[in-house]
Short mmCIF file of C-alpha atoms in Angstrom, two decimals:
data_model
loop_
_atom_site.label_atom_id
_atom_site.label_comp_id
_atom_site.label_asym_id
_atom_site.label_seq_id
_atom_site.Cartn_x
_atom_site.Cartn_y
_atom_site.Cartn_z
CA MET A 1 -13.00 -30.82 14.24
CA ASN A 2 -15.07 -30.74 17.18
CA THR A 3 -18.45 -31.09 16.48
CA PRO A 4 -21.32 -28.87 18.56
CA LYS A 5 -24.47 -29.50 19.97
CA ASN A 6 -27.14 -27.97 17.80
CA ASN A 7 -29.68 -27.94 20.87
CA ARG A 8 -27.60 -26.24 23.47
CA PRO A 9 -29.45 -23.55 24.82
CA ALA A 10 -28.61 -20.70 23.48
CA SER A 11 -28.22 -17.99 27.12
CA VAL A 12 -26.07 -20.70 28.67
CA VAL A 13 -23.93 -20.34 25.35
CA MET A 14 -23.98 -16.80 24.89
CA ASP A 15 -22.50 -16.73 28.90
CA GLU A 16 -19.98 -18.84 27.96
CA LYS A 17 -19.39 -16.58 25.07
CA ALA A 18 -20.38 -13.50 25.86
CA ASP A 19 -16.22 -12.22 27.29
CA ASP A 20 -14.00 -14.60 26.33
CA ILE A 21 -14.38 -15.69 22.73
CA GLN A 22 -13.10 -12.81 21.53
CA LEU A 23 -11.10 -11.91 18.46
CA GLU A 24 -8.10 -10.10 19.91
CA ASN A 25 -8.14 -12.53 22.77
CA LYS A 26 -7.17 -15.09 20.49
CA ALA A 27 -9.76 -17.34 22.38
CA TYR A 28 -10.28 -21.13 21.00
CA ASP A 29 -10.70 -24.47 22.73
CA SER A 30 -8.31 -27.08 24.12
CA ASN A 31 -7.20 -28.62 20.99
CA VAL A 32 -5.77 -25.48 19.80
CA ASP A 33 -1.01 -25.61 20.20
CA PRO A 34 -0.05 -23.76 23.54
CA ASP A 35 2.78 -23.43 22.15
CA PHE A 36 1.33 -20.87 19.19
CA GLU A 37 2.21 -17.60 20.19
CA ARG A 38 5.58 -18.56 19.98
CA LYS A 39 5.84 -20.00 16.90
CA SER A 40 3.98 -17.43 15.54
CA ASP A 41 5.81 -14.58 16.74
CA ALA A 42 8.82 -16.85 15.15
CA LEU A 43 7.39 -17.33 11.54
CA ARG A 44 6.61 -13.88 11.61
CA ARG A 45 9.78 -12.58 12.04
CA LYS A 46 10.39 -15.54 9.41
CA LEU A 47 7.83 -13.79 6.60
CA ASP A 48 9.63 -10.41 7.75
CA TRP A 49 12.75 -11.53 6.30
CA ARG A 50 11.47 -13.40 3.37
CA PHE A 51 8.94 -10.65 1.91
CA MET A 52 10.14 -7.06 3.53
CA PRO A 53 14.24 -6.55 2.15
CA MET A 54 13.07 -7.74 -1.67
CA MET A 55 10.06 -6.09 -1.64
CA VAL A 56 11.66 -2.56 -0.11
CA LEU A 57 14.29 -2.67 -2.50
CA MET A 58 12.33 -3.33 -5.90
CA PHE A 59 9.91 -0.79 -4.59
CA CYS A 60 12.57 1.27 -4.33
CA LEU A 61 14.30 0.52 -7.74
CA ASN A 62 10.57 1.38 -8.91
CA HIS A 63 10.22 4.61 -8.06
CA ILE A 64 13.66 5.42 -8.48
CA ASP A 65 12.75 4.21 -12.41
CA ARG A 66 9.69 6.63 -12.79
CA ASN A 67 11.46 9.43 -11.02
CA ASN A 68 14.35 9.04 -12.99
CA LEU A 69 12.82 11.86 -14.95
CA ALA A 70 12.51 14.64 -12.66
CA ALA A 71 16.09 13.80 -11.61
CA ALA A 72 16.91 14.32 -15.88
CA LYS A 73 14.93 17.19 -15.94
CA ILE A 74 17.71 19.57 -14.45
CA THR A 75 19.99 18.51 -16.33
CA LYS A 76 20.38 19.00 -19.67
CA MET A 77 18.11 16.39 -20.90
CA THR A 78 14.97 18.41 -22.13
CA GLN A 79 17.83 20.18 -24.96
CA GLU A 80 19.04 16.70 -26.06
CA ILE A 81 15.87 15.41 -26.89
CA GLY A 82 13.52 18.64 -28.03
CA LEU A 83 11.18 18.45 -24.76
CA THR A 84 8.76 21.83 -24.42
CA ASP A 85 7.42 21.99 -21.01
CA VAL A 86 4.46 20.78 -22.24
CA GLN A 87 5.76 17.79 -23.28
CA PHE A 88 7.33 16.82 -21.07
CA GLN A 89 4.59 17.13 -18.26
CA THR A 90 3.15 15.07 -20.70
CA CYS A 91 5.71 12.34 -20.33
CA LEU A 92 5.59 12.51 -16.85
CA SER A 93 1.34 12.08 -16.86
CA ILE A 94 1.37 9.49 -19.32
CA LEU A 95 3.07 6.72 -17.23
CA TYR A 96 0.20 6.25 -14.53
CA VAL A 97 -2.34 5.83 -17.86
CA GLY A 98 -1.17 2.32 -17.30
CA TYR A 99 -1.81 2.05 -13.45
CA LEU A 100 -5.24 3.64 -14.18
CA THR A 101 -6.27 1.06 -16.59
CA ALA A 102 -4.67 -2.19 -16.17
CA GLN A 103 -4.06 -2.51 -12.10
CA VAL A 104 -7.34 -4.01 -11.25
CA GLY A 105 -7.42 -7.21 -13.83
CA SER A 106 -3.90 -7.71 -12.52
CA ASN A 107 -4.61 -8.27 -9.37
CA ILE A 108 -7.88 -10.37 -10.47
CA ILE A 109 -5.10 -12.39 -11.99
CA ILE A 110 -3.00 -12.78 -9.04
CA HIS A 111 -5.92 -13.71 -6.68
CA HIS A 112 -6.02 -16.64 -9.04
CA VAL A 113 -2.68 -17.92 -9.68
CA ARG A 114 -1.01 -20.26 -7.60
CA ARG A 115 2.95 -18.48 -7.41
CA PRO A 116 2.10 -14.43 -7.09
CA ALA A 117 5.73 -14.16 -6.30
CA LEU A 118 7.10 -15.65 -9.56
CA TYR A 119 4.07 -13.39 -11.41
CA ILE A 120 5.37 -10.57 -9.43
CA CYS A 121 8.60 -10.70 -10.21
CA PHE A 122 8.07 -11.35 -13.62
CA TRP A 123 6.73 -8.19 -14.35
CA VAL A 124 9.75 -6.28 -12.61
CA VAL A 125 12.17 -7.78 -15.30
CA VAL A 126 10.53 -6.61 -18.31
CA TRP A 127 9.64 -2.96 -16.55
CA GLY A 128 13.73 -2.70 -16.13
CA VAL A 129 14.67 -4.12 -19.88
CA VAL A 130 12.16 -1.33 -20.97
CA SER A 131 13.58 1.02 -18.10
CA THR A 132 16.95 0.67 -19.60
CA VAL A 133 15.79 1.10 -23.15
CA THR A 134 14.30 4.70 -22.00
CA GLY A 135 18.41 5.36 -22.12
CA THR A 136 18.19 4.85 -25.83
CA VAL A 137 15.43 7.19 -27.08
CA ARG A 138 15.95 9.96 -29.21
CA ASN A 139 13.26 12.40 -29.53
CA PHE A 140 9.85 12.72 -27.76
CA GLY A 141 8.13 10.27 -29.63
CA GLY A 142 10.64 7.77 -28.03
CA LEU A 143 10.69 8.87 -24.45
CA LEU A 144 6.69 9.01 -24.41
CA THR A 145 6.45 5.72 -25.43
CA CYS A 146 9.05 4.33 -23.12
CA ARG A 147 6.50 6.05 -20.72
CA LEU A 148 3.39 4.19 -21.10
CA PHE A 149 4.49 0.54 -21.89
CA LEU A 150 6.40 1.90 -18.42
CA GLY A 151 3.08 2.38 -16.62
CA PHE A 152 1.89 -1.01 -18.00
CA LEU A 153 4.40 -2.96 -16.68
CA GLU A 154 5.04 -1.64 -13.04
CA CYS A 155 1.01 -2.02 -11.92
CA PRO A 156 1.39 -4.67 -11.42
CA TYR A 157 3.90 -4.66 -8.47
CA PHE A 158 2.50 -2.74 -5.43
CA ALA A 159 -0.90 -3.57 -5.88
CA GLY A 160 -0.37 -6.83 -6.04
CA CYS A 161 2.66 -7.06 -2.96
CA ASN A 162 -0.37 -5.18 -0.95
CA TYR A 163 -2.30 -7.89 -1.38
CA LEU A 164 0.52 -10.51 -0.44
CA LEU A 165 1.13 -9.33 2.46
CA SER A 166 -3.02 -9.16 3.08
CA ARG A 167 -2.74 -12.82 3.21
CA TRP A 168 0.30 -13.54 5.43
CA TYR A 169 -0.31 -10.60 7.99
CA THR A 170 -3.23 -9.88 10.22
CA LYS A 171 -4.67 -6.31 10.48
CA ASN A 172 -2.22 -5.31 13.71
CA GLU A 173 0.62 -6.33 12.01
CA LEU A 174 -0.12 -4.92 8.56
CA ALA A 175 -0.33 -1.04 9.04
CA LEU A 176 4.10 -1.31 9.81
CA ARG A 177 4.79 -3.93 6.86
CA MET A 178 2.71 -1.75 4.12
CA ALA A 179 4.71 1.32 5.61
CA ILE A 180 8.17 -0.77 5.32
CA LEU A 181 7.17 -1.36 1.91
CA TYR A 182 5.91 2.17 1.44
CA SER A 183 9.74 3.49 2.86
CA GLY A 184 10.80 2.84 -0.83
CA SER A 185 9.33 5.15 -2.16
CA MET A 186 10.87 7.46 0.23
CA ILE A 187 14.55 5.84 -0.44
CA SER A 188 14.45 6.15 -4.01
CA GLN A 189 13.64 10.08 -3.45
CA MET A 190 16.47 10.17 -0.77
CA PHE A 191 19.51 7.59 -2.17
CA GLY A 192 17.64 8.28 -6.05
CA ASN A 193 18.58 11.72 -6.38
CA LEU A 194 22.44 10.90 -4.56
CA LEU A 195 22.29 7.95 -7.15
CA ALA A 196 21.44 10.37 -9.71
CA ALA A 197 23.94 12.99 -9.01
CA GLY A 198 26.59 10.60 -9.31
CA LEU A 199 25.90 9.11 -12.37
CA ILE A 200 25.15 11.91 -13.97
CA ASN A 201 28.37 13.74 -13.38
CA GLY A 202 30.58 10.53 -12.98
CA LEU A 203 29.34 8.92 -15.69
CA ASP A 204 28.74 11.72 -18.28
CA GLY A 205 30.34 10.99 -21.66
CA ALA A 206 31.37 7.92 -20.70
CA LEU A 207 31.18 5.37 -23.70
CA GLY A 208 29.73 8.73 -25.51
CA HIS A 209 26.38 9.03 -23.86
CA GLU A 210 25.29 11.53 -21.59
CA GLY A 211 24.62 11.45 -17.73
CA TRP A 212 21.67 10.83 -17.75
CA ARG A 213 21.58 8.19 -19.85
CA TRP A 214 23.47 5.75 -17.98
CA LEU A 215 21.43 6.97 -14.89
CA TYR A 216 18.69 5.27 -17.52
CA PHE A 217 21.08 1.80 -18.04
CA VAL A 218 22.58 1.23 -14.93
CA GLU A 219 19.80 1.40 -12.69
CA GLY A 220 17.14 -0.94 -15.31
CA ALA A 221 20.39 -3.17 -14.53
CA ILE A 222 19.96 -3.26 -10.79
CA THR A 223 16.33 -3.67 -11.50
CA ILE A 224 16.46 -6.82 -13.63
CA LEU A 225 18.69 -8.56 -11.62
CA ALA A 226 16.92 -7.59 -7.74
CA ALA A 227 13.99 -9.28 -9.49
CA VAL A 228 15.89 -12.88 -10.31
CA VAL A 229 17.20 -12.69 -6.58
CA ALA A 230 13.55 -12.44 -5.60
CA VAL A 231 12.33 -14.91 -7.60
CA PHE A 232 13.85 -17.16 -4.97
CA ILE A 233 13.44 -15.33 -1.91
CA LEU A 234 9.99 -14.52 -1.67
CA LEU A 235 6.93 -16.51 -0.26
CA ASP A 236 3.98 -17.41 -2.53
CA TYR A 237 0.46 -18.02 -0.57
CA PRO A 238 -0.16 -19.74 2.47
CA ASP A 239 -1.92 -22.15 1.05
CA THR A 240 0.68 -22.94 -1.82
CA THR A 241 3.94 -21.99 -1.50
CA THR A 242 6.92 -24.34 -0.82
CA GLY A 243 8.99 -21.98 1.15
CA ILE A 244 7.93 -23.09 4.57
CA THR A 245 7.54 -26.28 6.16
CA GLU A 246 4.12 -28.19 7.32
CA GLU A 247 3.59 -26.38 10.44
CA GLU A 248 4.94 -23.07 9.56
CA ARG A 249 1.28 -23.54 7.31
CA THR A 250 -0.83 -24.27 9.67
CA ILE A 251 0.29 -21.52 12.01
CA ALA A 252 0.14 -19.39 9.38
CA LEU A 253 -4.01 -20.18 8.61
CA LYS A 254 -4.64 -19.73 11.80
CA ARG A 255 -3.13 -16.79 12.51
CA ILE A 256 -5.33 -15.06 9.67
CA ILE A 257 -8.29 -16.80 10.87
CA LEU A 258 -8.37 -15.72 14.45
CA ASP A 259 -6.99 -12.48 12.74
CA ALA A 260 -10.80 -12.08 11.30
CA GLY A 261 -12.81 -15.22 12.59
CA GLU A 262 -12.63 -17.08 9.04
CA ALA A 263 -10.04 -18.42 6.69
CA ASP A 264 -9.23 -16.43 3.53
CA VAL A 265 -11.17 -17.98 1.66
CA ASP A 266 -13.92 -17.75 -0.98
CA GLU A 267 -17.10 -19.29 -1.16
CA HIS A 268 -17.33 -22.49 -3.17
CA ASN A 269 -18.80 -21.93 -6.63
CA ARG A 270 -17.90 -17.72 -7.09
CA HIS A 271 -17.23 -16.99 -10.40
CA TRP A 272 -14.24 -14.59 -10.63
CA THR A 273 -16.30 -11.91 -11.15
CA TRP A 274 -18.68 -12.21 -8.27
CA GLY A 275 -15.18 -10.35 -5.90
CA PHE A 276 -15.19 -7.21 -8.60
CA ARG A 277 -19.07 -6.74 -8.66
CA ALA A 278 -18.57 -6.48 -4.61
CA ALA A 279 -15.81 -4.09 -4.45
CA VAL A 280 -17.57 -1.48 -6.98
CA SER A 281 -20.73 -1.50 -5.06
CA ASP A 282 -19.16 -1.27 -1.96
CA TYR A 283 -19.56 2.55 -0.96
CA LYS A 284 -17.06 2.38 1.38
CA VAL A 285 -14.30 1.54 -1.69
CA TRP A 286 -15.34 4.73 -3.52
CA LEU A 287 -14.66 7.03 -0.40
CA LEU A 288 -11.26 5.70 -0.60
CA VAL A 289 -10.86 5.58 -3.96
CA VAL A 290 -11.48 9.35 -3.16
CA LEU A 291 -9.00 9.49 -0.45
CA ALA A 292 -5.54 7.88 -2.33
CA THR A 293 -6.27 9.94 -5.23
CA ALA A 294 -6.94 13.58 -3.21
CA GLU A 295 -3.38 12.23 -1.74
CA ASN A 296 -1.81 11.52 -4.67
CA ALA A 297 -2.70 15.37 -6.41
CA ALA A 298 -1.87 16.76 -2.91
CA ASN A 299 1.54 14.40 -3.03
CA SER A 300 2.94 16.28 -6.91
CA TYR A 301 5.02 17.88 -5.53
CA SER A 302 7.55 14.61 -4.78
CA LYS A 303 6.84 14.08 -8.61
CA TYR A 304 8.98 17.94 -9.21
CA PHE A 305 11.75 17.18 -5.59
CA PRO A 306 14.76 17.81 -8.06
CA SER A 307 13.20 21.33 -9.74
CA LEU A 308 11.55 22.68 -6.15
CA ALA A 309 15.18 22.41 -4.63
CA LYS A 310 16.66 23.84 -7.82
CA THR A 311 14.70 26.86 -6.24
CA LEU A 312 17.26 27.25 -3.71
CA GLY A 313 20.04 28.60 -5.85
CA TYR A 314 22.56 26.12 -6.19
CA SER A 315 23.85 24.04 -8.24
CA ASN A 316 22.84 21.12 -9.94
CA THR A 317 25.30 18.25 -7.81
CA ILE A 318 24.28 20.58 -4.64
CA THR A 319 20.54 20.61 -5.47
CA LEU A 320 20.17 16.56 -5.84
CA LEU A 321 22.42 16.15 -1.78
CA LEU A 322 19.71 18.50 -0.56
CA ALA A 323 16.77 17.28 -2.28
CA ALA A 324 17.74 13.79 -0.05
CA PRO A 325 17.58 14.82 3.85
CA PRO A 326 13.64 15.76 3.55
CA TRP A 327 13.27 12.03 2.76
CA PHE A 328 15.60 10.31 5.17
CA VAL A 329 13.26 12.21 8.16
CA VAL A 330 10.07 10.89 6.61
CA TRP A 331 11.44 7.62 5.95
CA CYS A 332 12.15 7.75 10.15
CA VAL A 333 8.70 8.96 10.39
CA ASN A 334 7.31 6.46 9.27
CA PHE A 335 7.87 2.93 10.92
CA PHE A 336 7.26 4.59 13.99
CA TRP A 337 4.23 6.38 12.47
CA SER A 338 3.15 2.87 11.26
CA TRP A 339 4.48 1.24 14.52
CA HIS A 340 1.85 3.80 16.44
CA SER A 341 -1.22 3.28 14.35
CA ASP A 342 -1.01 -0.10 14.41
CA ARG A 343 -0.11 -0.73 18.78
CA HIS A 344 -3.38 1.94 18.91
CA LYS A 345 -5.10 0.24 16.21
CA GLU A 346 -6.33 3.05 14.81
CA ARG A 347 -5.89 4.04 11.49
CA ALA A 348 -7.97 7.93 10.81
CA PHE A 349 -5.75 10.19 12.94
CA HIS A 350 -2.88 8.64 11.45
CA VAL A 351 -3.68 9.34 8.16
CA ALA A 352 -4.77 12.83 8.55
CA ILE A 353 -2.05 13.98 11.28
CA PRO A 354 1.36 13.85 8.11
CA MET A 355 -1.38 15.93 5.94
CA CYS A 356 -1.92 18.50 8.69
CA PHE A 357 1.94 18.72 8.97
CA ALA A 358 2.35 18.91 5.58
CA LEU A 359 -0.51 21.47 4.64
CA VAL A 360 1.79 23.72 7.14
CA GLY A 361 4.32 23.51 5.25
CA MET A 362 2.50 24.32 1.41
CA ILE A 363 1.53 27.58 3.75
CA ILE A 364 4.74 28.38 4.47
CA ALA A 365 6.29 27.78 0.64
CA ALA A 366 3.51 29.41 -0.65
CA SER A 367 3.88 32.52 2.01
CA THR A 368 7.76 32.86 1.18
CA SER A 369 10.08 34.02 -1.15
CA HIS A 370 12.26 31.67 -2.90
CA GLU A 371 15.16 33.69 -1.99
CA MET A 372 14.30 33.15 1.77
CA VAL A 373 16.31 29.92 1.45
CA ALA A 374 15.95 28.66 5.05
CA ALA A 375 12.22 28.91 5.24
CA ARG A 376 11.74 27.46 1.61
CA TYR A 377 13.90 24.32 2.88
CA VAL A 378 11.98 23.85 6.45
CA SER A 379 8.83 23.69 4.20
CA LEU A 380 10.23 20.98 2.24
CA PHE A 381 10.42 18.45 5.11
CA LEU A 382 7.42 19.89 6.69
CA MET A 383 5.76 18.52 3.19
CA VAL A 384 7.46 15.35 2.65
CA LEU A 385 5.38 13.98 6.17
CA SER A 386 2.96 13.24 4.29
CA TYR A 387 3.70 10.03 2.88
CA SER A 388 4.10 8.81 6.41
CA GLY A 389 -0.35 8.94 5.99
CA TYR A 390 -0.30 8.00 2.44
CA ALA A 391 1.25 4.60 3.43
CA ILE A 392 -1.50 4.05 6.67
CA SER A 393 -4.00 5.06 4.63
CA LEU A 394 -3.49 2.13 2.21
CA THR A 395 -3.27 -0.13 5.04
CA TRP A 396 -6.67 0.87 5.82
CA VAL A 397 -8.18 -0.05 2.38
CA ALA A 398 -6.86 -3.91 3.28
CA ASN A 399 -8.41 -3.41 6.49
CA THR A 400 -11.75 -1.80 6.01
CA VAL A 401 -12.39 -4.44 2.64
CA ALA A 402 -11.39 -7.69 4.90
CA ARG A 403 -13.39 -10.70 3.13
CA PRO A 404 -13.60 -12.18 1.51
CA PRO A 405 -10.46 -12.03 -0.46
CA ALA A 406 -12.27 -11.65 -3.74
CA LYS A 407 -13.49 -8.18 -3.02
CA ARG A 408 -10.47 -7.17 -1.40
CA THR A 409 -7.66 -8.05 -4.00
CA VAL A 410 -10.14 -5.84 -5.99
CA ALA A 411 -10.66 -3.21 -4.26
CA LEU A 412 -6.85 -2.73 -3.62
CA ALA A 413 -6.57 -2.55 -7.24
CA LEU A 414 -9.33 0.15 -7.62
CA VAL A 415 -7.79 2.12 -4.77
CA ASN A 416 -4.14 1.88 -6.52
CA SER A 417 -5.22 2.24 -10.29
CA LEU A 418 -8.26 4.99 -9.63
CA SER A 419 -5.83 7.39 -7.29
CA GLN A 420 -3.33 7.67 -10.29
CA THR A 421 -6.10 10.16 -11.97
CA GLY A 422 -4.20 12.12 -9.30
CA ASN A 423 -1.03 11.29 -10.43
CA ILE A 424 -2.77 12.47 -13.63
CA CYS A 425 -3.28 15.25 -12.80
CA ALA A 426 0.22 16.04 -10.67
CA GLY A 427 2.51 16.35 -14.27
CA TYR A 428 1.03 19.17 -14.90
CA MET A 429 0.43 20.86 -11.29
CA TRP A 430 3.81 21.98 -11.91
CA PRO A 431 4.95 24.21 -14.54
CA THR A 432 7.43 25.90 -15.57
CA MET A 433 6.12 29.02 -15.98
CA TYR A 434 5.29 28.93 -11.78
CA ALA A 435 8.64 28.82 -11.38
CA PRO A 436 10.89 30.34 -8.83
CA SER A 437 8.42 31.18 -6.35
CA TYR A 438 5.61 28.18 -7.68
CA ARG A 439 2.93 30.07 -6.03
CA PRO A 440 -0.42 28.57 -7.53
CA SER A 441 1.32 25.13 -7.04
CA PHE A 442 1.87 25.52 -3.49
CA ILE A 443 -2.03 27.25 -2.84
CA ALA A 444 -3.54 23.81 -5.23
CA CYS A 445 -1.68 21.05 -3.25
CA ALA A 446 -2.82 22.87 0.27
CA ALA A 447 -6.27 23.04 -0.37
CA VAL A 448 -6.73 19.54 -1.65
CA PHE A 449 -5.30 18.28 1.55
CA VAL A 450 -7.98 20.47 3.38
CA PHE A 451 -9.92 18.16 1.39
CA ALA A 452 -8.42 14.87 2.18
CA ILE A 453 -7.79 15.87 5.57
CA SER A 454 -11.71 16.64 5.77
CA LEU A 455 -13.07 13.45 3.89
CA THR A 456 -10.44 11.07 6.66
CA PHE A 457 -12.83 12.02 9.08
CA PHE A 458 -15.86 11.20 7.49
CA ILE A 459 -14.52 8.11 6.25
CA ARG A 460 -13.73 7.66 10.33
CA GLN A 461 -17.03 8.74 10.79
CA CYS A 462 -19.25 5.99 8.40
CA LEU A 463 -17.03 3.14 9.56
CA ILE A 464 -17.93 4.40 13.29
CA TRP A 465 -21.78 3.95 12.07
CA GLU A 466 -21.51 0.98 10.25
CA ASN A 467 -19.58 -0.71 13.69
CA LEU A 468 -23.35 0.51 15.42
CA LYS A 469 -24.95 -1.06 12.68
CA LEU A 470 -22.74 -4.51 13.10
CA GLU A 471 -23.33 -4.20 16.54
CA GLN A 472 -26.78 -3.83 16.32
CA ALA A 473 -27.14 -7.34 13.96
CA GLU A 474 -25.16 -8.98 16.53
CA GLN A 475 -27.50 -7.95 19.29
CA GLU A 476 -30.81 -8.72 17.21
CA PHE A 477 -29.24 -12.45 16.92
CA LEU A 478 -28.93 -13.00 19.77
CA ALA A 479 -32.33 -12.00 20.99
CA ARG A 480 -33.85 -13.79 18.57
CA GLN A 481 -31.59 -17.11 19.05
CA GLN A 482 -32.64 -16.70 23.01
CA GLU A 483 -36.35 -16.33 22.01
CA ALA A 484 -35.74 -19.27 20.79
CA ASP A 485 -33.67 -21.37 23.03
CA VAL A 486 -31.60 -22.51 21.05
CA LEU A 487 -28.36 -21.71 18.48
CA LYS A 488 -28.42 -22.87 15.12
CA VAL A 489 -24.61 -23.20 14.22
CA GLN A 490 -24.80 -22.33 10.64
CA GLY A 491 -21.63 -20.80 8.90
CA THR A 492 -20.40 -19.68 5.01
CA ASP A 493 -17.53 -22.20 3.61
CA ALA A 494 -14.78 -19.93 4.62
CA VAL A 495 -16.49 -19.78 8.73
CA VAL A 496 -16.46 -23.81 8.39
CA ALA A 497 -12.65 -23.75 6.89
CA ALA A 498 -11.32 -21.79 9.86
CA ALA A 499 -13.08 -24.20 12.44
CA ASN A 500 -11.34 -27.42 10.49
CA ILE A 501 -8.44 -25.47 10.82
CA THR A 502 -8.59 -24.63 14.04
CA GLY A 503 -9.89 -27.22 15.27
CA VAL A 504 -12.63 -25.67 17.64
CA ALA A 505 -16.18 -26.09 17.88
CA LEU A 506 -17.83 -24.36 15.04
CA VAL A 507 -19.91 -22.46 17.36
CA ASP A 508 -17.04 -21.01 18.75
CA GLN A 509 -16.15 -19.69 15.49
CA LEU A 510 -18.96 -18.28 14.61
CA ALA A 511 -18.50 -15.91 17.66
CA MET A 512 -15.19 -14.91 16.93
CA LYS A 513 -16.26 -14.21 13.62
CA ARG A 514 -19.16 -11.92 15.45
CA GLY A 515 -16.65 -10.00 17.15
CA TRP A 516 -14.89 -8.54 13.99
CA ARG A 517 -15.39 -4.47 13.86
CA TYR A 518 -13.90 -2.57 11.55
CA MET A 519 -10.52 -0.71 12.27
CA LEU A 520 -11.27 3.15 12.43
#
């Protein structure tokens, strides 16, 4: 590491650093590998292959396991185990109690374990077992118990994956990867319905079991197998994983440092509760919690999607087949939209615009009869576009609470867990009494979308204000240094660690950190 001279004139230093030492320009001294960009691209491709396929597959299975109940509802499941409408809604909503209560604790744990990939896969295996057992239930109590446990066991997965990816990818790469991960939910809606149609009809009566029971048996077994395979593919943290070379480890650490201006480490001598206190005291985290909660409530239609498709008047098999194309469309849109968000380094409009399309879909559905098949089916295509914005809003959390990692992991968990209150409410927003028009439900979702869109732009304005504060603070700092005609070189543990890893002067590393801004 180069040792800076503490008595360099501030005017000279600032002239040198004003333009060329910026985060986006990756300004660092001659000690940095000149082939860094090429090696960084190669590592990013490797990370994509090691993370994304298995994560997407397991997240797809996660949603298939939780949404099996919606697919089974259009069969005779509710009659066979004696479920009333309210009991079905309770079973649907109870799953999210686990997400609400356990996700923060799980993310605090994953921040401290050395093998996060093993931790994640363990819970995937256990939830696969519970999902398989769900196929044996005979009454409301058994189904309610399985759904409750399933929520607790599934909750470590998505927030844990979000945090793990944020330890490897830069903020300009993260939206696309989060969108790829979240595409698993869309794939589950698309192929899950097709798979459900095949299993329910093809295996109905096999070995004396109803088709909906085979749905749980087969998909639970696939989940367990996928988790066992993933243990040998997923990577741990950059500084602890054994799946990369030492050169790749150095490149991975440098990438994150050059993105944020400091190492992705916590300050020394900080208790684990510090990250929790830092997250809950940040008003931006709570605004993002409210936004995600509103999005989950507005997206409640997805939990009843087969039932909404059923109102078009076709058989069970045709209904499940018709439910797939809208999700294929949003799956395709999702990749482009997230790439576009990363390319333009923008979040708020990319969150709000898909919700505007969904709002139009809700208005069309609320203002037409279920007998107007074409209009209703088009409205379903518009509604699901909201999911392409939801994926970006989750990335916005990691971008907004970027450092330190102890705070980021709690923030991600808070947003993912507390926003499940929207899903709990969602289970009761589509009662059978509103069928087949579901007009009150569509109107309620439209109102929530209006609120969520408004809140998105309010958060954007708050981040503009925060960036202005950062700019003002930097200008005041530089003015004080110029008055003293000396640059005092001092940094946090994270900045010092970053300078050690990158090999740049500490003054340069501090200048990089000063260039950081919230992504709007």
